[in-house]
PDB file of C-alpha atoms in Angstrom:
ATOM      1  CA  MET A   1     320.551 -33.144  53.363  1.00 92.00           C
ATOM      2  CA  TYR A   2     323.250 -32.807  55.994  1.00 96.00           C
ATOM      3  CA  ILE A   3     322.454 -31.045  59.250  1.00 97.00           C
ATOM      4  CA  ASP A   4     324.694 -28.693  61.212  1.00 97.00           C
ATOM      5  CA  THR A   5     322.852 -27.847  64.414  1.00 98.00           C
ATOM      6  CA  HIS A   6     325.569 -25.519  65.661  1.00 97.00           C
ATOM      7  CA  CYS A   7     328.177 -23.433  63.864  1.00 96.00           C
ATOM      8  CA  HIS A   8     329.685 -19.943  63.993  1.00 95.00           C
ATOM      9  CA  LEU A   9     329.698 -18.590  60.442  1.00 92.00           C
ATOM     10  CA  TYR A  10     330.767 -15.100  61.517  1.00 92.00           C
ATOM     11  CA  ASP A  11     333.850 -16.534  63.227  1.00 92.00           C
ATOM     12  CA  CYS A  12     334.563 -18.667  60.156  1.00 91.00           C
ATOM     13  CA  LEU A  13     334.532 -15.486  58.077  1.00 85.00           C
ATOM     14  CA  GLN A  14     336.880 -13.731  60.498  1.00 86.00           C
ATOM     15  CA  MET A  15     339.311 -16.657  60.221  1.00 86.00           C
ATOM     16  CA  GLY A  16     339.041 -16.822  56.423  1.00 81.00           C
ATOM     17  CA  HIS A  17     337.279 -20.190  56.270  1.00 77.00           C
ATOM     18  CA  GLU A  18     334.472 -20.479  53.735  1.00 73.00           C
ATOM     19  CA  GLN A  19     332.067 -23.292  54.547  1.00 74.00           C
ATOM     20  CA  LYS A  20     331.368 -25.735  51.689  1.00 67.00           C
ATOM     21  CA  CYS A  21     330.072 -29.291  51.405  1.00 59.00           C
ATOM     22  CA  THR A  22     329.452 -31.829  48.650  1.00 60.00           C
ATOM     23  CA  LYS A  23     325.735 -31.871  49.512  1.00 68.00           C
ATOM     24  CA  ASN A  24     323.236 -29.289  50.694  1.00 87.00           C
ATOM     25  CA  VAL A  25     323.565 -28.343  54.366  1.00 91.00           C
ATOM     26  CA  LEU A  26     320.814 -26.987  56.600  1.00 93.00           C
ATOM     27  CA  ALA A  27     322.452 -25.191  59.508  1.00 95.00           C
ATOM     28  CA  VAL A  28     321.867 -23.115  62.612  1.00 96.00           C
ATOM     29  CA  THR A  29     324.454 -20.395  63.046  1.00 95.00           C
ATOM     30  CA  ASN A  30     325.024 -18.811  66.442  1.00 95.00           C
ATOM     31  CA  SER A  31     325.033 -15.080  67.172  1.00 95.00           C
ATOM     32  CA  CYS A  32     326.211 -13.514  70.420  1.00 91.00           C
ATOM     33  CA  SER A  33     326.414  -9.886  69.261  1.00 91.00           C
ATOM     34  CA  ILE A  34     324.599  -7.508  66.926  1.00 91.00           C
ATOM     35  CA  GLU A  35     327.551  -7.665  64.511  1.00 92.00           C
ATOM     36  CA  GLU A  36     327.341 -11.445  64.322  1.00 94.00           C
ATOM     37  CA  TYR A  37     323.583 -11.350  63.906  1.00 95.00           C
ATOM     38  CA  ALA A  38     323.828  -8.842  61.025  1.00 94.00           C
ATOM     39  CA  HIS A  39     326.327 -11.068  59.215  1.00 91.00           C
ATOM     40  CA  ASN A  40     324.229 -14.161  59.784  1.00 93.00           C
ATOM     41  CA  GLU A  41     321.074 -12.428  58.556  1.00 94.00           C
ATOM     42  CA  MET A  42     322.821 -11.525  55.290  1.00 91.00           C
ATOM     43  CA  SER A  43     324.125 -15.069  54.925  1.00 88.00           C
ATOM     44  CA  ALA A  44     320.605 -16.460  55.403  1.00 88.00           C
ATOM     45  CA  HIS A  45     319.595 -14.827  52.104  1.00 85.00           C
ATOM     46  CA  ILE A  46     322.018 -16.999  50.125  1.00 84.00           C
ATOM     47  CA  MET A  47     322.026 -20.356  51.950  1.00 84.00           C
ATOM     48  CA  PRO A  48     319.596 -22.539  53.954  1.00 85.00           C
ATOM     49  CA  LEU A  49     320.427 -21.022  57.307  1.00 92.00           C
ATOM     50  CA  LEU A  50     318.617 -20.540  60.589  1.00 96.00           C
ATOM     51  CA  ILE A  51     319.808 -18.037  63.186  1.00 97.00           C
ATOM     52  CA  SER A  52     320.144 -18.408  66.933  1.00 98.00           C
ATOM     53  CA  PHE A  53     321.119 -15.650  69.349  1.00 98.00           C
ATOM     54  CA  GLY A  54     322.367 -16.102  72.893  1.00 97.00           C
ATOM     55  CA  LEU A  55     324.945 -14.963  75.395  1.00 97.00           C
ATOM     56  CA  HIS A  56     327.641 -17.610  75.745  1.00 96.00           C
ATOM     57  CA  PRO A  57     328.302 -18.618  79.374  1.00 97.00           C
ATOM     58  CA  GLN A  58     332.027 -18.002  78.882  1.00 97.00           C
ATOM     59  CA  LEU A  59     331.386 -14.368  77.965  1.00 96.00           C
ATOM     60  CA  PRO A  60     331.664 -12.846  81.488  1.00 96.00           C
ATOM     61  CA  ALA A  61     335.043 -14.484  82.087  1.00 96.00           C
ATOM     62  CA  VAL A  62     336.297 -13.359  78.678  1.00 95.00           C
ATOM     63  CA  LYS A  63     335.217  -9.787  79.421  1.00 94.00           C
ATOM     64  CA  ILE A  64     336.914  -9.840  82.821  1.00 92.00           C
ATOM     65  CA  ALA A  65     340.118 -11.228  81.284  1.00 93.00           C
ATOM     66  CA  ASN A  66     340.097  -8.225  78.930  1.00 93.00           C
ATOM     67  CA  ASN A  67     339.542  -5.803  81.824  1.00 93.00           C
ATOM     68  CA  VAL A  68     335.998  -5.017  80.694  1.00 92.00           C
ATOM     69  CA  LEU A  69     333.326  -4.536  83.327  1.00 89.00           C
ATOM     70  CA  TYR A  70     330.396  -6.840  82.531  1.00 92.00           C
ATOM     71  CA  ASN A  71     327.293  -6.950  84.673  1.00 92.00           C
ATOM     72  CA  GLU A  72     323.520  -7.277  84.730  1.00 95.00           C
ATOM     73  CA  ILE A  73     323.015  -3.995  82.863  1.00 95.00           C
ATOM     74  CA  ASP A  74     324.957  -5.306  79.852  1.00 94.00           C
ATOM     75  CA  ILE A  75     322.982  -8.530  79.968  1.00 96.00           C
ATOM     76  CA  ASP A  76     319.660  -6.694  80.150  1.00 96.00           C
ATOM     77  CA  ILE A  77     320.529  -4.540  77.121  1.00 95.00           C
ATOM     78  CA  THR A  78     321.452  -7.542  74.979  1.00 95.00           C
ATOM     79  CA  SER A  79     318.507  -9.545  76.278  1.00 97.00           C
ATOM     80  CA  GLU A  80     316.175  -6.779  75.107  1.00 97.00           C
ATOM     81  CA  THR A  81     317.685  -7.046  71.632  1.00 97.00           C
ATOM     82  CA  ILE A  82     317.248 -10.830  71.651  1.00 97.00           C
ATOM     83  CA  ASN A  83     313.669 -10.404  72.865  1.00 98.00           C
ATOM     84  CA  ASN A  84     312.859  -7.976  70.035  1.00 98.00           C
ATOM     85  CA  LEU A  85     314.366 -10.266  67.399  1.00 97.00           C
ATOM     86  CA  ALA A  86     312.433 -13.218  68.803  1.00 98.00           C
ATOM     87  CA  LYS A  87     309.237 -11.165  68.853  1.00 98.00           C
ATOM     88  CA  SER A  88     309.717 -10.258  65.184  1.00 97.00           C
ATOM     89  CA  GLY A  89     310.155 -13.928  64.252  1.00 96.00           C
ATOM     90  CA  LYS A  90     313.764 -13.569  63.166  1.00 96.00           C
ATOM     91  CA  LEU A  91     315.247 -16.209  65.491  1.00 97.00           C
ATOM     92  CA  ALA A  92     314.999 -19.973  65.212  1.00 97.00           C
ATOM     93  CA  ALA A  93     316.449 -20.587  68.681  1.00 98.00           C
ATOM     94  CA  ILE A  94     317.913 -19.002  71.783  1.00 98.00           C
ATOM     95  CA  GLY A  95     321.514 -20.020  72.175  1.00 97.00           C
ATOM     96  CA  GLU A  96     324.067 -20.945  72.818  1.00 97.00           C
ATOM     97  CA  ILE A  97     323.319 -20.358  76.460  1.00 98.00           C
ATOM     98  CA  GLY A  98     323.997 -22.394  79.565  1.00 98.00           C
ATOM     99  CA  PHE A  99     326.756 -22.965  82.064  1.00 98.00           C
ATOM    100  CA  ASP A 100     330.507 -23.444  81.933  1.00 98.00           C
ATOM    101  CA  LEU A 101     332.231 -24.416  85.188  1.00 98.00           C
ATOM    102  CA  PHE A 102     335.255 -26.037  83.581  1.00 96.00           C
ATOM    103  CA  ASP A 103     337.880 -24.175  85.616  1.00 95.00           C
ATOM    104  CA  ASN A 104     338.246 -21.414  88.193  1.00 96.00           C
ATOM    105  CA  LYS A 105     338.008 -18.483  85.777  1.00 95.00           C
ATOM    106  CA  TYR A 106     334.571 -19.693  84.672  1.00 97.00           C
ATOM    107  CA  ARG A 107     333.413 -20.879  88.102  1.00 97.00           C
ATOM    108  CA  GLU A 108     334.068 -17.386  89.445  1.00 96.00           C
ATOM    109  CA  THR A 109     331.350 -16.050  87.119  1.00 97.00           C
ATOM    110  CA  GLU A 110     328.723 -18.663  88.026  1.00 98.00           C
ATOM    111  CA  LYS A 111     326.298 -16.131  89.530  1.00 97.00           C
ATOM    112  CA  ILE A 112     326.309 -13.957  86.439  1.00 97.00           C
ATOM    113  CA  GLN A 113     325.963 -17.071  84.274  1.00 98.00           C
ATOM    114  CA  ASP A 114     322.845 -17.866  86.309  1.00 98.00           C
ATOM    115  CA  TYR A 115     321.490 -14.375  85.643  1.00 98.00           C
ATOM    116  CA  MET A 116     322.202 -14.652  81.913  1.00 97.00           C
ATOM    117  CA  PHE A 117     320.520 -18.029  81.719  1.00 98.00           C
ATOM    118  CA  ALA A 118     317.373 -16.903  83.549  1.00 98.00           C
ATOM    119  CA  ALA A 119     316.975 -13.852  81.307  1.00 97.00           C
ATOM    120  CA  GLN A 120     317.312 -15.847  78.113  1.00 98.00           C
ATOM    121  CA  ILE A 121     315.294 -18.909  79.067  1.00 98.00           C
ATOM    122  CA  GLU A 122     312.383 -16.556  79.765  1.00 98.00           C
ATOM    123  CA  ILE A 123     312.564 -15.322  76.158  1.00 98.00           C
ATOM    124  CA  ALA A 124     312.535 -18.911  74.889  1.00 98.00           C
ATOM    125  CA  HIS A 125     309.440 -19.637  76.977  1.00 98.00           C
ATOM    126  CA  ASN A 126     307.657 -16.469  75.896  1.00 98.00           C
ATOM    127  CA  PHE A 127     308.098 -17.086  72.176  1.00 98.00           C
ATOM    128  CA  GLY A 128     308.046 -20.880  72.073  1.00 97.00           C
ATOM    129  CA  LEU A 129     311.620 -21.166  70.827  1.00 98.00           C
ATOM    130  CA  PRO A 130     314.018 -24.074  71.332  1.00 98.00           C
ATOM    131  CA  VAL A 131     317.215 -23.470  73.282  1.00 98.00           C
ATOM    132  CA  ILE A 132     320.742 -24.535  72.391  1.00 98.00           C
ATOM    133  CA  LEU A 133     322.728 -25.329  75.512  1.00 98.00           C
ATOM    134  CA  HIS A 134     326.440 -25.210  76.251  1.00 98.00           C
ATOM    135  CA  VAL A 135     326.969 -27.275  79.391  1.00 98.00           C
ATOM    136  CA  ARG A 136     330.483 -28.034  80.633  1.00 97.00           C
ATOM    137  CA  ARG A 137     331.089 -29.536  84.070  1.00 96.00           C
ATOM    138  CA  ALA A 138     327.598 -28.310  85.004  1.00 97.00           C
ATOM    139  CA  ILE A 139     325.142 -31.166  84.431  1.00 97.00           C
ATOM    140  CA  HIS A 140     324.020 -30.833  88.049  1.00 97.00           C
ATOM    141  CA  LYS A 141     322.579 -27.422  87.204  1.00 98.00           C
ATOM    142  CA  ILE A 142     320.532 -28.974  84.396  1.00 98.00           C
ATOM    143  CA  PHE A 143     318.971 -31.434  86.828  1.00 98.00           C
ATOM    144  CA  VAL A 144     318.142 -28.622  89.272  1.00 98.00           C
ATOM    145  CA  LEU A 145     316.529 -26.656  86.421  1.00 98.00           C
ATOM    146  CA  SER A 146     314.728 -29.609  84.854  1.00 98.00           C
ATOM    147  CA  LYS A 147     311.227 -28.214  85.541  1.00 98.00           C
ATOM    148  CA  ILE A 148     312.141 -24.951  83.811  1.00 98.00           C
ATOM    149  CA  LEU A 149     313.753 -26.761  80.878  1.00 98.00           C
ATOM    150  CA  SER A 150     310.783 -29.117  80.521  1.00 98.00           C
ATOM    151  CA  LYS A 151     308.699 -26.057  79.572  1.00 98.00           C
ATOM    152  CA  CYS A 152     310.909 -25.351  76.546  1.00 98.00           C
ATOM    153  CA  LYS A 153     309.770 -26.346  73.081  1.00 98.00           C
ATOM    154  CA  ALA A 154     313.011 -28.330  72.760  1.00 98.00           C
ATOM    155  CA  VAL A 155     316.436 -28.376  74.397  1.00 98.00           C
ATOM    156  CA  VAL A 156     319.450 -29.073  72.189  1.00 98.00           C
ATOM    157  CA  PHE A 157     322.612 -30.056  74.054  1.00 98.00           C
ATOM    158  CA  HIS A 158     325.356 -28.712  71.825  1.00 98.00           C
ATOM    159  CA  SER A 159     328.374 -31.036  71.709  1.00 97.00           C
ATOM    160  CA  TRP A 160     326.929 -33.238  74.450  1.00 97.00           C
ATOM    161  CA  SER A 161     329.727 -34.235  76.816  1.00 92.00           C
ATOM    162  CA  GLY A 162     327.744 -36.090  79.465  1.00 95.00           C
ATOM    163  CA  THR A 163     327.351 -39.812  79.969  1.00 97.00           C
ATOM    164  CA  LEU A 164     324.669 -42.020  78.457  1.00 98.00           C
ATOM    165  CA  GLU A 165     323.092 -42.385  81.888  1.00 98.00           C
ATOM    166  CA  GLU A 166     322.976 -38.601  82.348  1.00 98.00           C
ATOM    167  CA  ALA A 167     321.329 -38.186  78.951  1.00 98.00           C
ATOM    168  CA  GLN A 168     318.750 -40.818  79.832  1.00 98.00           C
ATOM    169  CA  SER A 169     318.107 -39.048  83.145  1.00 98.00           C
ATOM    170  CA  VAL A 170     317.540 -35.758  81.304  1.00 98.00           C
ATOM    171  CA  LEU A 171     314.887 -37.439  79.152  1.00 98.00           C
ATOM    172  CA  ARG A 172     313.230 -39.102  82.136  1.00 98.00           C
ATOM    173  CA  ARG A 173     312.806 -35.668  83.733  1.00 98.00           C
ATOM    174  CA  GLY A 174     310.425 -34.651  80.967  1.00 98.00           C
ATOM    175  CA  ILE A 175     312.834 -32.450  78.995  1.00 98.00           C
ATOM    176  CA  ASN A 176     312.300 -32.604  75.239  1.00 98.00           C
ATOM    177  CA  ALA A 177     316.036 -33.066  74.783  1.00 98.00           C
ATOM    178  CA  TYR A 178     318.161 -33.638  71.708  1.00 98.00           C
ATOM    179  CA  PHE A 179     321.865 -34.460  71.831  1.00 98.00           C
ATOM    180  CA  SER A 180     324.194 -33.048  69.191  1.00 98.00           C
ATOM    181  CA  PHE A 181     327.551 -34.567  68.236  1.00 98.00           C
ATOM    182  CA  GLY A 182     330.373 -33.533  65.962  1.00 97.00           C
ATOM    183  CA  ASN A 183     334.002 -34.393  65.308  1.00 97.00           C
ATOM    184  CA  CYS A 184     334.417 -35.742  68.843  1.00 95.00           C
ATOM    185  CA  LEU A 185     333.179 -39.013  67.314  1.00 94.00           C
ATOM    186  CA  THR A 186     336.182 -39.102  64.989  1.00 89.00           C
ATOM    187  CA  LEU A 187     338.574 -38.319  67.854  1.00 91.00           C
ATOM    188  CA  ASN A 188     337.828 -41.457  69.884  1.00 89.00           C
ATOM    189  CA  HIS A 189     335.854 -39.725  72.643  1.00 94.00           C
ATOM    190  CA  LYS A 190     334.501 -42.864  74.274  1.00 96.00           C
ATOM    191  CA  GLN A 191     331.699 -41.199  76.239  1.00 96.00           C
ATOM    192  CA  ALA A 192     330.269 -39.398  73.205  1.00 97.00           C
ATOM    193  CA  MET A 193     330.640 -42.532  71.098  1.00 97.00           C
ATOM    194  CA  ARG A 194     328.656 -44.594  73.614  1.00 98.00           C
ATOM    195  CA  CYS A 195     325.873 -41.999  73.680  1.00 98.00           C
ATOM    196  CA  CYS A 196     325.674 -41.971  69.882  1.00 96.00           C
ATOM    197  CA  ALA A 197     325.508 -45.741  69.835  1.00 97.00           C
ATOM    198  CA  TYR A 198     322.705 -46.188  72.379  1.00 98.00           C
ATOM    199  CA  LEU A 199     320.566 -43.052  72.579  1.00 98.00           C
ATOM    200  CA  PRO A 200     317.268 -43.233  70.669  1.00 98.00           C
ATOM    201  CA  ALA A 201     317.846 -42.273  67.025  1.00 98.00           C
ATOM    202  CA  GLU A 202     315.042 -39.717  67.258  1.00 98.00           C
ATOM    203  CA  ARG A 203     317.114 -37.795  69.836  1.00 98.00           C
ATOM    204  CA  LEU A 204     320.303 -37.415  67.765  1.00 98.00           C
ATOM    205  CA  LEU A 205     321.584 -34.341  65.937  1.00 98.00           C
ATOM    206  CA  THR A 206     324.843 -33.515  64.172  1.00 98.00           C
ATOM    207  CA  GLU A 207     326.993 -30.393  64.242  1.00 98.00           C
ATOM    208  CA  THR A 208     330.399 -29.014  63.314  1.00 97.00           C
ATOM    209  CA  ASP A 209     330.760 -26.152  65.844  1.00 97.00           C
ATOM    210  CA  ALA A 210     332.712 -24.632  62.947  1.00 96.00           C
ATOM    211  CA  PRO A 211     335.407 -23.491  63.137  1.00 95.00           C
ATOM    212  CA  TYR A 212     336.088 -24.652  66.716  1.00 95.00           C
ATOM    213  CA  GLN A 213     335.939 -28.473  66.691  1.00 95.00           C
ATOM    214  CA  PRO A 214     338.445 -29.701  64.089  1.00 95.00           C
ATOM    215  CA  ARG A 215     339.325 -33.263  63.256  1.00 94.00           C
ATOM    216  CA  ARG A 216     342.873 -34.356  63.996  1.00 93.00           C
ATOM    217  CA  GLY A 217     345.228 -32.675  61.554  1.00 93.00           C
ATOM    218  CA  GLN A 218     342.757 -29.945  60.607  1.00 93.00           C
ATOM    219  CA  ALA A 219     343.023 -26.273  61.487  1.00 92.00           C
ATOM    220  CA  PHE A 220     339.255 -25.832  61.801  1.00 94.00           C
ATOM    221  CA  SER A 221     336.007 -27.754  61.538  1.00 95.00           C
ATOM    222  CA  GLN A 222     333.823 -27.358  58.470  1.00 93.00           C
ATOM    223  CA  TRP A 223     330.673 -28.546  56.740  1.00 93.00           C
ATOM    224  CA  ALA A 224     332.769 -31.007  54.750  1.00 93.00           C
ATOM    225  CA  ASP A 225     333.149 -32.953  58.039  1.00 95.00           C
ATOM    226  CA  LEU A 226     329.422 -33.755  58.199  1.00 96.00           C
ATOM    227  CA  PRO A 227     329.541 -36.886  55.986  1.00 95.00           C
ATOM    228  CA  LEU A 228     332.257 -38.335  58.245  1.00 96.00           C
ATOM    229  CA  ILE A 229     330.227 -37.519  61.366  1.00 97.00           C
ATOM    230  CA  ILE A 230     327.160 -39.274  59.922  1.00 97.00           C
ATOM    231  CA  GLU A 231     329.237 -42.286  58.855  1.00 97.00           C
ATOM    232  CA  ALA A 232     330.838 -42.508  62.295  1.00 97.00           C
ATOM    233  CA  THR A 233     327.461 -42.339  64.034  1.00 97.00           C
ATOM    234  CA  ALA A 234     325.941 -45.002  61.790  1.00 98.00           C
ATOM    235  CA  ALA A 235     328.935 -47.297  62.350  1.00 97.00           C
ATOM    236  CA  LEU A 236     328.659 -46.909  66.122  1.00 97.00           C
ATOM    237  CA  ARG A 237     324.966 -47.752  66.031  1.00 97.00           C
ATOM    238  CA  ARG A 238     325.578 -50.831  63.887  1.00 97.00           C
ATOM    239  CA  GLU A 239     328.203 -52.028  66.366  1.00 97.00           C
ATOM    240  CA  ALA A 240     325.556 -51.631  69.077  1.00 96.00           C
ATOM    241  CA  GLY A 241     323.128 -53.837  67.144  1.00 96.00           C
ATOM    242  CA  ASN A 242     321.120 -51.155  65.321  1.00 92.00           C
ATOM    243  CA  ASP A 243     320.902 -52.036  61.628  1.00 92.00           C
ATOM    244  CA  VAL A 244     321.122 -48.579  60.060  1.00 96.00           C
ATOM    245  CA  THR A 245     322.860 -47.116  57.024  1.00 97.00           C
ATOM    246  CA  ALA A 246     324.444 -43.688  56.854  1.00 97.00           C
ATOM    247  CA  ASP A 247     321.717 -42.556  54.428  1.00 97.00           C
ATOM    248  CA  GLU A 248     318.974 -43.706  56.789  1.00 98.00           C
ATOM    249  CA  LEU A 249     320.613 -41.936  59.715  1.00 98.00           C
ATOM    250  CA  GLU A 250     321.058 -38.769  57.673  1.00 97.00           C
ATOM    251  CA  THR A 251     317.311 -38.807  56.960  1.00 98.00           C
ATOM    252  CA  GLN A 252     316.498 -39.376  60.648  1.00 98.00           C
ATOM    253  CA  VAL A 253     318.739 -36.511  61.776  1.00 98.00           C
ATOM    254  CA  GLU A 254     317.087 -34.155  59.296  1.00 97.00           C
ATOM    255  CA  LEU A 255     313.666 -35.225  60.592  1.00 98.00           C
ATOM    256  CA  ASN A 256     314.814 -34.580  64.181  1.00 98.00           C
ATOM    257  CA  PHE A 257     316.135 -31.167  63.187  1.00 98.00           C
ATOM    258  CA  ARG A 258     312.877 -30.179  61.524  1.00 97.00           C
ATOM    259  CA  LYS A 259     310.908 -31.234  64.613  1.00 97.00           C
ATOM    260  CA  VAL A 260     313.058 -28.977  66.782  1.00 98.00           C
ATOM    261  CA  PHE A 261     313.307 -25.892  64.605  1.00 97.00           C
ATOM    262  CA  PHE A 262     310.287 -25.946  62.300  1.00 93.00           C
ATOM    263  CA  ASN A 263     307.394 -27.657  64.072  1.00 76.00           C
ATOM    264  CA  LYS A 264     305.076 -25.365  65.973  1.00 57.00           C
ATOM    265  CA  ILE A 265     304.200 -26.080  69.598  1.00 45.00           C
TER     266      ILE A 265
END
C-alpha cells in the first residue's frame, strides 16, 4: 500500500483534480477550516483516509494580504473546534502547524504564528495526537521548542527541507520525529535526496502535498506520483549502500505510518 502522509483533498476538488492511483493509498488529508473538514469527513467514508486539522502558519499573512483582520480571538475560536474534534476522536493528527519565516510577509506574523502553534500543540499533548509540521526557514524554532515537541506522540516534518545534520540533531534531542518527502526527490533537490539516502529507514515517510508539489511538467501533484517517489527513495538508498528494493521500502514506509497514526501511546 502506498502512503501519502500529507495532501489537501479539498483543494484538489476545488481545482478539479480527482486523486487516483494504480494501488491502494492510505492518506492523511489536511483541514484548516470547517468546510475542509466536512469535505474530508465525507471522503473518509469512501476511501482509506485519515484527517488532520490545523492552522497553517501562512494563514495570518494570507488574511492580512486580503485585508482581513486576524488575531488571537479567531485562533481561539478555531482551536476550540479542533479541540472538540480531537476530544471526539475524529482527528488522526494536528496539522499542518508550525512556522514559516520564508520572507518578510511571513516574518511579520511570527508572533501570531507562535500563538497559533502554542494553542495547537497543547491539543496534541492533551489527546496524545501526532503533529504534522510545516517548517520553512525556521529550524531554529524547532530546536528551541525541542522539549515541548519531545512530549508529542510523534512529529512528522511535512516536506522536510532541512539538512541531514539538522534531522539527526532533531532526533538526538529526543523528538520522535519522522521526515516526509515527495516530488522534491524527482526534482533534483540535493538536500532532500541526501536525507532520504542516509536517514534511518524507520524515520521515512512519503507524501504528495497534492495538489501543490507537482513533478516537472505537471500542473499538480497526485497519488499517481507515489510509485515514482518510492522508486526514487529506494534508488537513493541503494546508491548510499543500503540494499533495499522499492517493495521493501514501501512496506517500511507503511509500517512507519501505522506507528505514527495508529499505535497508541
